[in-house]
Structures are given as C-alpha cells and as structure tokens.
Amino acid sequence: MTKSLVAIVGRPNVGKSTLFNRIVGSRIAIVEDTPGITRDRLYFDAEWGRKRFTLIDTGGIELKDRSLTLSEMMKQQVDVAIEEADVVIFVVDGKTGPTAEDELIAKSLRQAKKTVLLVVNKVENFQGFAAQSYEYYALGLGDPIGVSAAHGLNTGDLLDAVVEALPPDNEEDYDPETVKVAVIGRPNVGKSSLVNKLLGEKRVLVSDIPGTTRDAIDTPFVYDDKNYILIDTAGIRRKKRIVDLAENYSVVRSFRAIDRSDVVLMMLDAVEGITDQDKRIAGYAHEEGKGIILVINKWDLIVKDHKTLDAYEKTVRNEMGFLAYAPTQFISAETGQRVNKIMDLVDFVAEQNCRRITTALLNEQLREWLHMNPPPTDKGKPLHILYATQLGVKPPTFIFFVNDPEMVHFSYKRYLINQLRQTFGFEGSPIRLVIRKRSGSPN
C-alpha cells in the first residue's frame, strides 16, 4: 500500500521545521537504529488516527544554486510540493500577518487544484484567534487553522484535518501470488534501462538525461510461467529549475514504490560509487522489511582485473553494513550482461522473505544456540530465554519469550539473528526480533 505524501511549505522563519518536528515526534517510523543508514529530517513517516503518511519539510532542503533569490527558492519548493504531494500544509506567521511572499505562494497553491491546509503558526491567544483570523481569508485558501508548533497547541486538530484530506487507501488489484518488484535508486543509475532489458522490449522511455521517467510505472509481465509486476520509479522532474529539490523528492518516490513491493532491486552506479542518497533509499527498504537485491550497474565501464569484483563487493559491504544479508549482482543494463540472472534471484529472495519455520524446529535449534553461547547475566541475575515462535513473514518476524526483556542486549539479539540466518537462510530478507516477557515469569 502506498502511503500518501504531505508537504509543508511556506516562507522562511514561519516555523515549518518546528511544525514538522512536532508532528513526527515519537511517531517517526524507524524500526531499528542501525549503523550505516543515512537519515536526515527532510522526510519521515508519521501516523495519526491509524493513517500513515510521509511528511516532507521542504524548508530543510538546501539548494545548490546560490544565485537564486528568496522568491525563486520558495517558488521551487512550492512547485515540487504541488507536483508531488497529496496534501499541502501552507504555514504562515501568526505574529506578522499575511505578507507579499505569502500571497505569491497562495496564488500558486490556488492555481494548482491541490488540497491545501492553511496553518497560522505562533498563535498565542486561541480564544481571540477567530477575530484575528479574518485577514488570512484574503489568501483564498479557506478556513485557517491556528497552531503553536513550539508548544504543540492545536496540532491535534491540524492532524485531524490532514487525515480527513488524505486520499483513500488504494490496494492494488493484483493476485496475491504476483511478486511485485520495485526498481529503485538515484536518478540516472539505469533503472529504466534495466526494466527494458527484463521486459525484452522498450516499454519505458530511456534517455541520457537524468529523470526522463516522470512517474512510477507498473508493468505486468510473465517469466517462467510466473506473474510479476515491475515498478519502475521516476527520476527527477522535468523542470530544470527545480533539480535540487526534485532530487530529494526522487527519494520519496522510491519510498512509495518500496511500500508497494515485495522485492526491491536497489540499483547502484558502479562508476559513481555509493552515496548518502543510496543509503537513504536502501535504508528505507530495509526498515520496511522488503526483500532486497543490490544491483551494481554499469559494470562494463569499470576497468577490471581478477581482484576488482571482490574489492568492490567489500566496499559495498563496508558502506552498507546494514544490508550484509542482501545478495549482489553486477550487471550492465546497457549490454544485458548478467541481467538474465536477476529474476531467478528475485524468486529466491521472495521465497526467503516469506519463509516460515515451525515452532518445534525453531525451539530445537534455540536450545543448541543457547548451549553454544549462553545468555548473559547481570549482577548475578541470569537471562532466561524460555521459547520462541515465528510471528509472521514479509519480513520473517520472531518473538522470543524471556524472564526480563531489558537484559537482552543488542549484541545478543545480533547473535540470535546470525544463528537464524546460518540455520534457516533468509538471504535477502531482513529479520525482525520481538522480545517479550513471558506472562507469570519471575524477574
């Protein structure tokens, strides 16, 4: 299921980032604090009223083109938000009143035919806000919502309005047995070229210009009598003036494709190497529990000897340590080199991501693992792991019942995950552990 996108826009110093931080708060969707995953606070998942959405802070995006005026920079932010977002939160300053810059932004938003929520920040007197708010109606964006982002006042009402404005959840009408494969990565790493090679025909426009693909494209196809959906994610937008911002939004489009996928082909550029942007995208797929294959493209452009592949593989593992479980495939989407190996690998990873282990077999192995490496003690108090069972798949998730969950150190969780992999495989799939105190168990 694709999460909706909510963008916060407005001129500088109106409190966009403060509101962003207030909304995500403890609802930031980070499953685990894994070293090696690059995150910033430009976009995060938030949740309200059982509705999840991705929130974008456009004000936090630094633009490379320093020659732009303030008005041009704001125009870029608004343009990209209009093109990408399902709902736009337009923040104005409740202390200064509407400004000429606010009116320019409002004009663009009115013309866009997007759902826009006008938010007046820095409100100190909510009882008197109704009388004060009349001047904001001149912006032509409906009823203003007063908040104090710094103090968290009335943000609940704002989130109620956001959730009400979100489009309905739409489940794809695909057969459950159909494997959905998202081709993800930075612009111009060869995503569309790979899709064309996999499909055997040029269904997706390919160009040397980054960002030719405008939107994510779903293409059903059959391989070895099995049904698949290939999701080719967009690069940057067509507008040359908004390249910097659109680069950041391309990450969000990858997020949306990942949400809908079973397996992701995380494409890396062998020539350019691994970037923070690569880590952001791959880290999201890891946290969402998707099957992952690292596809290193443009391998034909690398000058090689007999040590090159092993050295590059080591570099990938060092840079993306959190994906140690993900298989790699070195390809050339341009020439087709090794592309024929990808779909077999997709089948394998999809199966691993759905694999189930019986409770009896799991606990038989657990006794061996505990014997090889007994659980730690704390001040003479032993940790007892009583039994385990599998909770679910996509990703494989296991619950371990113990006498004291606080005694299960990260290093011992890592040991248990390593043993699960060594014993049962799960190659290409994240593994989740849930540690819970057994009811009635003594401390």
C-alpha positions in Angstrom: 0.0 0.0 0.0 1.4 3.4 -1.0 1.5 6.0 1.8 0.2 9.5 1.0 2.6 12.4 0.8 2.1 15.6 2.9 4.4 18.6 2.1 4.9 21.6 4.4 5.6 24.8 2.6 5.9 28.5 3.5 8.4 31.3 3.6 11.4 31.2 5.9 11.1 31.6 9.7 7.4 30.8 9.9 8.1 27.6 11.8 7.9 24.9 9.1 10.6 22.7 10.6 9.3 23.2 14.1 5.9 22.0 13.0 7.5 19.1 11.1 9.4 18.0 14.2 6.2 18.4 16.3 4.2 16.2 14.0 6.7 13.4 13.6 7.6 13.5 17.2 7.6 10.0 18.7 5.7 8.8 15.6 8.9 8.7 13.5 8.8 5.3 11.7 12.3 4.0 12.4 12.2 0.2 13.2 15.7 0.0 14.4 18.7 2.3 14.9 21.0 0.5 12.5 24.5 1.9 11.9 25.2 2.8 8.3 21.7 4.0 7.4 21.8 7.7 6.4 18.8 9.6 7.6 18.0 13.3 7.7 14.9 15.1 8.9 13.6 16.2 5.5 11.1 13.3 5.2 9.8 10.9 7.7 6.8 8.6 8.1 4.1 9.9 10.6 0.9 8.4 11.8 -2.3 9.8 13.1 -5.7 8.1 13.6 -4.3 4.8 12.2 -3.4 6.6 9.0 0.3 6.6 7.9 1.7 9.2 5.6 5.1 10.6 4.6 5.8 14.2 5.8 8.1 16.4 3.8 9.9 19.5 5.3 10.7 21.5 2.1 12.3 24.2 4.2 15.1 21.9 5.3 16.2 21.2 1.7 19.4 23.1 0.9 19.6 24.3 -2.7 22.9 24.1 -4.6 22.1 27.1 -6.8 23.1 30.0 -4.5 22.3 32.6 -7.2 18.5 32.1 -6.7 16.5 34.9 -5.0 14.4 34.1 -1.9 11.3 34.3 -4.0 12.8 31.9 -6.6 13.8 29.4 -3.9 10.3 29.5 -2.4 8.8 29.1 -5.8 10.9 25.9 -6.3 9.7 24.4 -3.1 6.1 25.1 -3.8 6.3 23.8 -7.4 7.7 20.5 -6.3 5.3 20.2 -3.5 2.4 20.8 -5.8 3.6 18.2 -8.3 4.3 15.5 -5.6 2.1 16.0 -2.6 -1.4 14.7 -1.9 -1.9 17.4 0.7 0.0 20.7 1.2 0.3 22.4 4.5 0.9 26.1 3.9 2.4 27.7 7.1 2.1 31.4 7.7 3.3 33.5 10.7 0.5 34.5 13.2 2.6 37.3 14.5 3.3 39.2 11.3 0.1 38.6 9.4 0.0 37.7 5.7 2.9 39.1 3.7 3.5 39.7 0.0 5.5 36.4 -0.2 2.6 34.6 1.4 0.3 36.0 -1.2 2.6 34.8 -4.0 2.7 31.3 -2.5 -1.1 31.3 -2.0 -1.6 32.2 -5.7 0.4 29.2 -6.9 -1.4 26.9 -4.5 -4.8 28.2 -5.6 -4.0 27.5 -9.2 -2.7 24.0 -8.5 -6.0 22.4 -7.6 -4.4 20.6 -4.7 -5.8 20.1 -1.2 -4.2 22.9 0.8 -4.5 23.4 4.6 -3.7 27.0 5.6 -1.9 26.9 9.0 -1.3 30.0 11.1 1.6 29.3 13.4 2.8 31.1 16.5 -0.7 31.7 17.8 -0.6 32.7 21.5 -4.3 33.5 22.2 -6.6 30.9 20.7 -9.7 32.5 22.2 -9.0 35.6 20.2 -7.9 33.8 17.1 -11.3 33.8 15.5 -11.3 37.6 15.4 -7.7 37.7 14.3 -8.1 35.1 11.5 -10.2 37.2 9.2 -7.1 38.7 7.5 -5.9 35.2 6.4 -9.1 34.6 4.5 -7.7 37.1 1.9 -5.3 34.3 0.9 -8.2 32.5 -0.7 -7.4 29.1 0.9 -10.4 28.5 3.1 -10.5 28.4 6.9 -7.2 29.0 8.6 -6.1 26.5 11.4 -4.3 28.2 14.3 -1.5 26.3 16.0 1.5 26.8 18.2 4.1 24.4 16.8 6.6 25.3 19.5 4.2 24.4 22.3 2.2 21.7 20.5 -1.1 23.5 20.8 -3.9 22.6 18.4 -1.6 20.3 16.4 -4.1 17.5 17.0 -6.8 19.4 15.2 -4.4 20.1 12.4 -3.6 16.4 12.1 -7.3 15.5 12.1 -7.7 17.8 9.1 -4.7 16.3 7.4 -6.1 12.7 7.8 -9.5 13.8 6.6 -7.9 15.3 3.5 -5.8 12.3 2.6 -6.9 10.2 -0.4 -8.4 6.8 0.5 -6.1 3.9 0.7 -5.9 2.0 -2.5 -4.9 -1.6 -2.6 -3.7 -2.8 -6.0 -6.0 -5.4 -7.6 -3.2 -7.9 -8.2 -3.2 -11.6 -7.5 -1.6 -12.3 -4.1 0.8 -14.7 -5.8 2.1 -12.0 -8.1 5.6 -10.8 -7.0 5.9 -7.1 -7.1 9.4 -5.9 -7.9 10.4 -2.3 -7.4 13.4 -1.0 -9.3 14.7 1.8 -7.1 17.7 4.1 -6.8 19.0 7.5 -7.6 18.2 9.2 -10.9 20.3 8.1 -13.9 21.6 4.8 -12.4 19.9 2.9 -15.2 16.6 1.8 -13.7 14.6 2.2 -16.9 17.3 0.5 -18.9 17.2 -2.5 -16.6 13.4 -2.6 -16.8 13.5 -2.6 -20.6 16.1 -5.5 -20.6 14.0 -7.5 -18.2 10.8 -7.0 -20.3 12.6 -7.6 -23.5 11.2 -4.5 -25.2 11.4 -0.8 -24.8 8.2 0.0 -22.9 9.9 2.7 -20.8 11.4 5.8 -22.3 15.2 5.8 -21.8 17.4 8.8 -22.2 20.9 10.1 -21.2 19.1 12.9 -19.4 18.5 12.1 -15.7 14.9 12.0 -14.8 13.3 11.1 -18.1 10.8 8.9 -16.3 8.1 11.1 -14.9 6.1 8.7 -12.6 6.3 5.2 -11.2 5.2 2.8 -13.9 3.7 -0.6 -13.2 4.3 -3.2 -15.9 2.8 -6.7 -15.5 4.9 -9.5 -17.1 5.3 -13.3 -17.1 8.7 -15.0 -16.5 8.9 -18.8 -16.5 5.1 -19.0 -16.2 5.1 -16.8 -13.1 3.4 -13.4 -12.8 5.3 -10.3 -11.8 4.8 -6.6 -11.6 7.8 -4.4 -12.3 7.6 -1.0 -10.7 10.0 1.5 -12.3 10.4 4.5 -10.1 10.8 8.0 -11.5 13.9 10.0 -11.7 13.9 13.8 -11.2 11.2 16.0 -12.6 11.4 17.6 -16.0 11.7 21.2 -14.8 15.3 22.2 -15.0 14.9 24.9 -12.4 13.9 22.5 -9.6 16.7 19.9 -10.0 17.9 20.2 -6.4 14.6 19.8 -4.8 13.4 17.2 -7.2 16.5 15.1 -6.4 15.2 14.9 -2.8 11.7 14.1 -3.9 13.0 11.3 -6.1 13.9 9.6 -2.8 10.3 9.9 -1.7 9.0 8.4 -5.0 11.3 5.4 -4.3 9.8 5.2 -0.8 6.3 5.0 -2.4 7.4 2.2 -4.8 9.0 0.3 -1.9 5.8 0.4 0.1 4.0 -1.5 -2.7 6.7 -4.0 -3.4 7.7 -7.5 -2.3 11.3 -7.4 -3.5 13.4 -4.3 -4.4 16.2 -4.1 -6.9 18.4 -1.5 -5.3 20.5 -0.1 -8.2 23.9 1.3 -7.6 26.2 3.1 -10.1 29.5 1.2 -10.3 31.2 4.3 -11.7 30.0 6.9 -9.1 30.1 4.6 -6.1 27.8 4.6 -3.1 26.3 7.9 -2.0 24.3 9.0 1.0 21.2 9.1 -1.2 21.7 5.4 -2.0 21.9 4.7 1.8 18.7 6.7 2.4 16.7 4.7 -0.2 18.2 1.3 0.7 17.8 2.0 4.4 14.1 2.6 3.9 13.7 -0.7 2.1 15.5 -2.4 5.0 13.3 -0.8 7.6 10.1 -1.7 5.7 11.2 -5.3 5.7 11.4 -5.8 2.0 13.4 -8.4 0.2 16.5 -6.7 -1.2 18.9 -7.3 -4.0 21.8 -5.0 -4.6 22.3 -4.5 -8.4 25.5 -2.8 -9.3 25.0 -1.4 -12.8 27.5 -0.1 -15.4 29.9 -2.8 -14.5 31.0 -2.8 -18.1 32.5 0.7 -17.6 34.9 -0.4 -14.9 38.5 -1.3 -15.7 38.9 -4.7 -14.1 41.5 -7.3 -13.1 40.9 -10.6 -11.2 40.6 -8.7 -7.9 38.2 -5.9 -8.9 34.9 -7.6 -8.2 35.9 -8.9 -4.8 37.3 -5.5 -3.8 34.1 -3.7 -5.0 32.0 -6.2 -3.1 33.9 -5.5 0.0 33.4 -1.7 -0.5 29.7 -2.2 -0.9 29.5 -4.3 2.3 31.5 -1.7 4.2 29.4 1.2 3.0 26.1 -0.6 3.5 26.8 -2.8 6.5 23.1 -3.0 7.4 22.5 -4.9 4.2 25.0 -7.7 4.9 22.2 -10.2 4.1 21.4 -8.8 0.7 22.8 -10.7 -2.4 24.7 -8.6 -5.0 24.5 -8.8 -8.8 27.0 -7.0 -11.0 25.4 -6.1 -14.3 25.3 -3.9 -17.4 21.8 -2.8 -18.2 23.1 -1.3 -21.4 24.6 -4.5 -22.8 22.5 -7.0 -20.9 25.4 -8.6 -19.1 24.2 -10.9 -16.3 20.6 -9.3 -16.4 19.3 -12.8 -17.1 20.3 -13.9 -13.6 18.2 -11.3 -11.8 14.7 -12.9 -12.0 15.9 -16.2 -10.6 17.4 -14.2 -7.7 14.1 -12.3 -7.3 12.3 -15.7 -6.9 14.8 -16.8 -4.4 14.7 -13.7 -2.2 10.8 -13.5 -2.4 10.7 -17.1 -1.1 13.2 -16.3 1.7 11.1 -13.2 2.7 8.0 -15.5 3.1 9.7 -18.4 4.7 8.1 -20.0 7.8 9.8 -22.1 10.5 7.8 -24.4 12.7 7.8 -23.7 16.4 9.1 -27.2 17.2 12.1 -26.9 14.8 12.8 -23.3 16.0 13.0 -24.3 19.7 15.0 -27.3 18.9 17.6 -25.1 17.3 17.2 -22.4 20.0 18.4 -24.9 22.6 21.6 -25.5 20.6 22.2 -21.8 20.2 21.8 -21.2 23.9 24.2 -24.1 24.6 26.8 -22.6 22.3 26.5 -19.1 23.6 24.6 -18.9 26.9 22.6 -15.8 27.6 24.4 -13.1 29.7 23.9 -12.4 33.4 23.5 -9.0 35.1 24.7 -8.7 38.7 24.3 -12.4 39.2 20.8 -12.5 37.7 20.7 -14.8 34.6 18.7 -14.1 31.5 16.4 -17.0 30.6 15.1 -17.4 27.1 12.2 -19.7 27.5 11.0 -20.3 24.0 10.4 -18.7 20.6 7.9 -18.8 17.8 7.5 -17.1 14.4 5.0 -14.3 14.3 4.9 -13.6 10.6 6.5 -13.1 7.3 7.4 -10.2 4.9 9.8 -9.9 6.8 10.3 -13.0 8.9 9.4 -11.9 12.5 10.2 -14.0 15.6 9.1 -13.5 19.2 11.3 -14.6 22.0 9.8 -15.0 25.4 12.2 -14.2 28.3 12.2 -13.6 32.0 13.5 -10.0 31.7 13.4 -8.2 28.2 15.8 -5.4 29.5 18.6 -8.0 29.8 18.6 -8.8 26.1 21.4 -6.7 24.9 21.7 -5.6 21.2 24.8 -7.9 20.8 22.8 -11.0 21.9 19.9 -10.1 19.5 22.5 -9.9 16.8 23.8 -13.3 17.8 20.2 -14.8 17.6 19.7 -13.2 14.2 23.0 -14.6 12.9 22.0 -18.0 14.1 18.6 -17.8 12.4 20.4 -16.9 9.1 23.1 -19.6 9.5 20.5 -22.3 10.2 17.5 -21.3 8.1 18.8 -18.9 5.4 16.6 -15.8 4.9 19.1 -14.5 2.4 18.0 -11.1 1.0 15.5 -10.6 3.8 15.6 -8.5 7.0 14.7 -10.4 10.2 12.8 -8.8 13.0 13.0 -9.9 16.6 10.4 -9.2 19.3 11.5 -9.7 22.9 8.7 -10.1 25.4 8.4 -11.1 29.0 6.6 -14.4 29.5 3.4 -14.0 31.5 4.0 -15.1 35.0 7.7 -15.3 34.6 9.8 -14.2 37.6 12.2 -11.3 37.2 
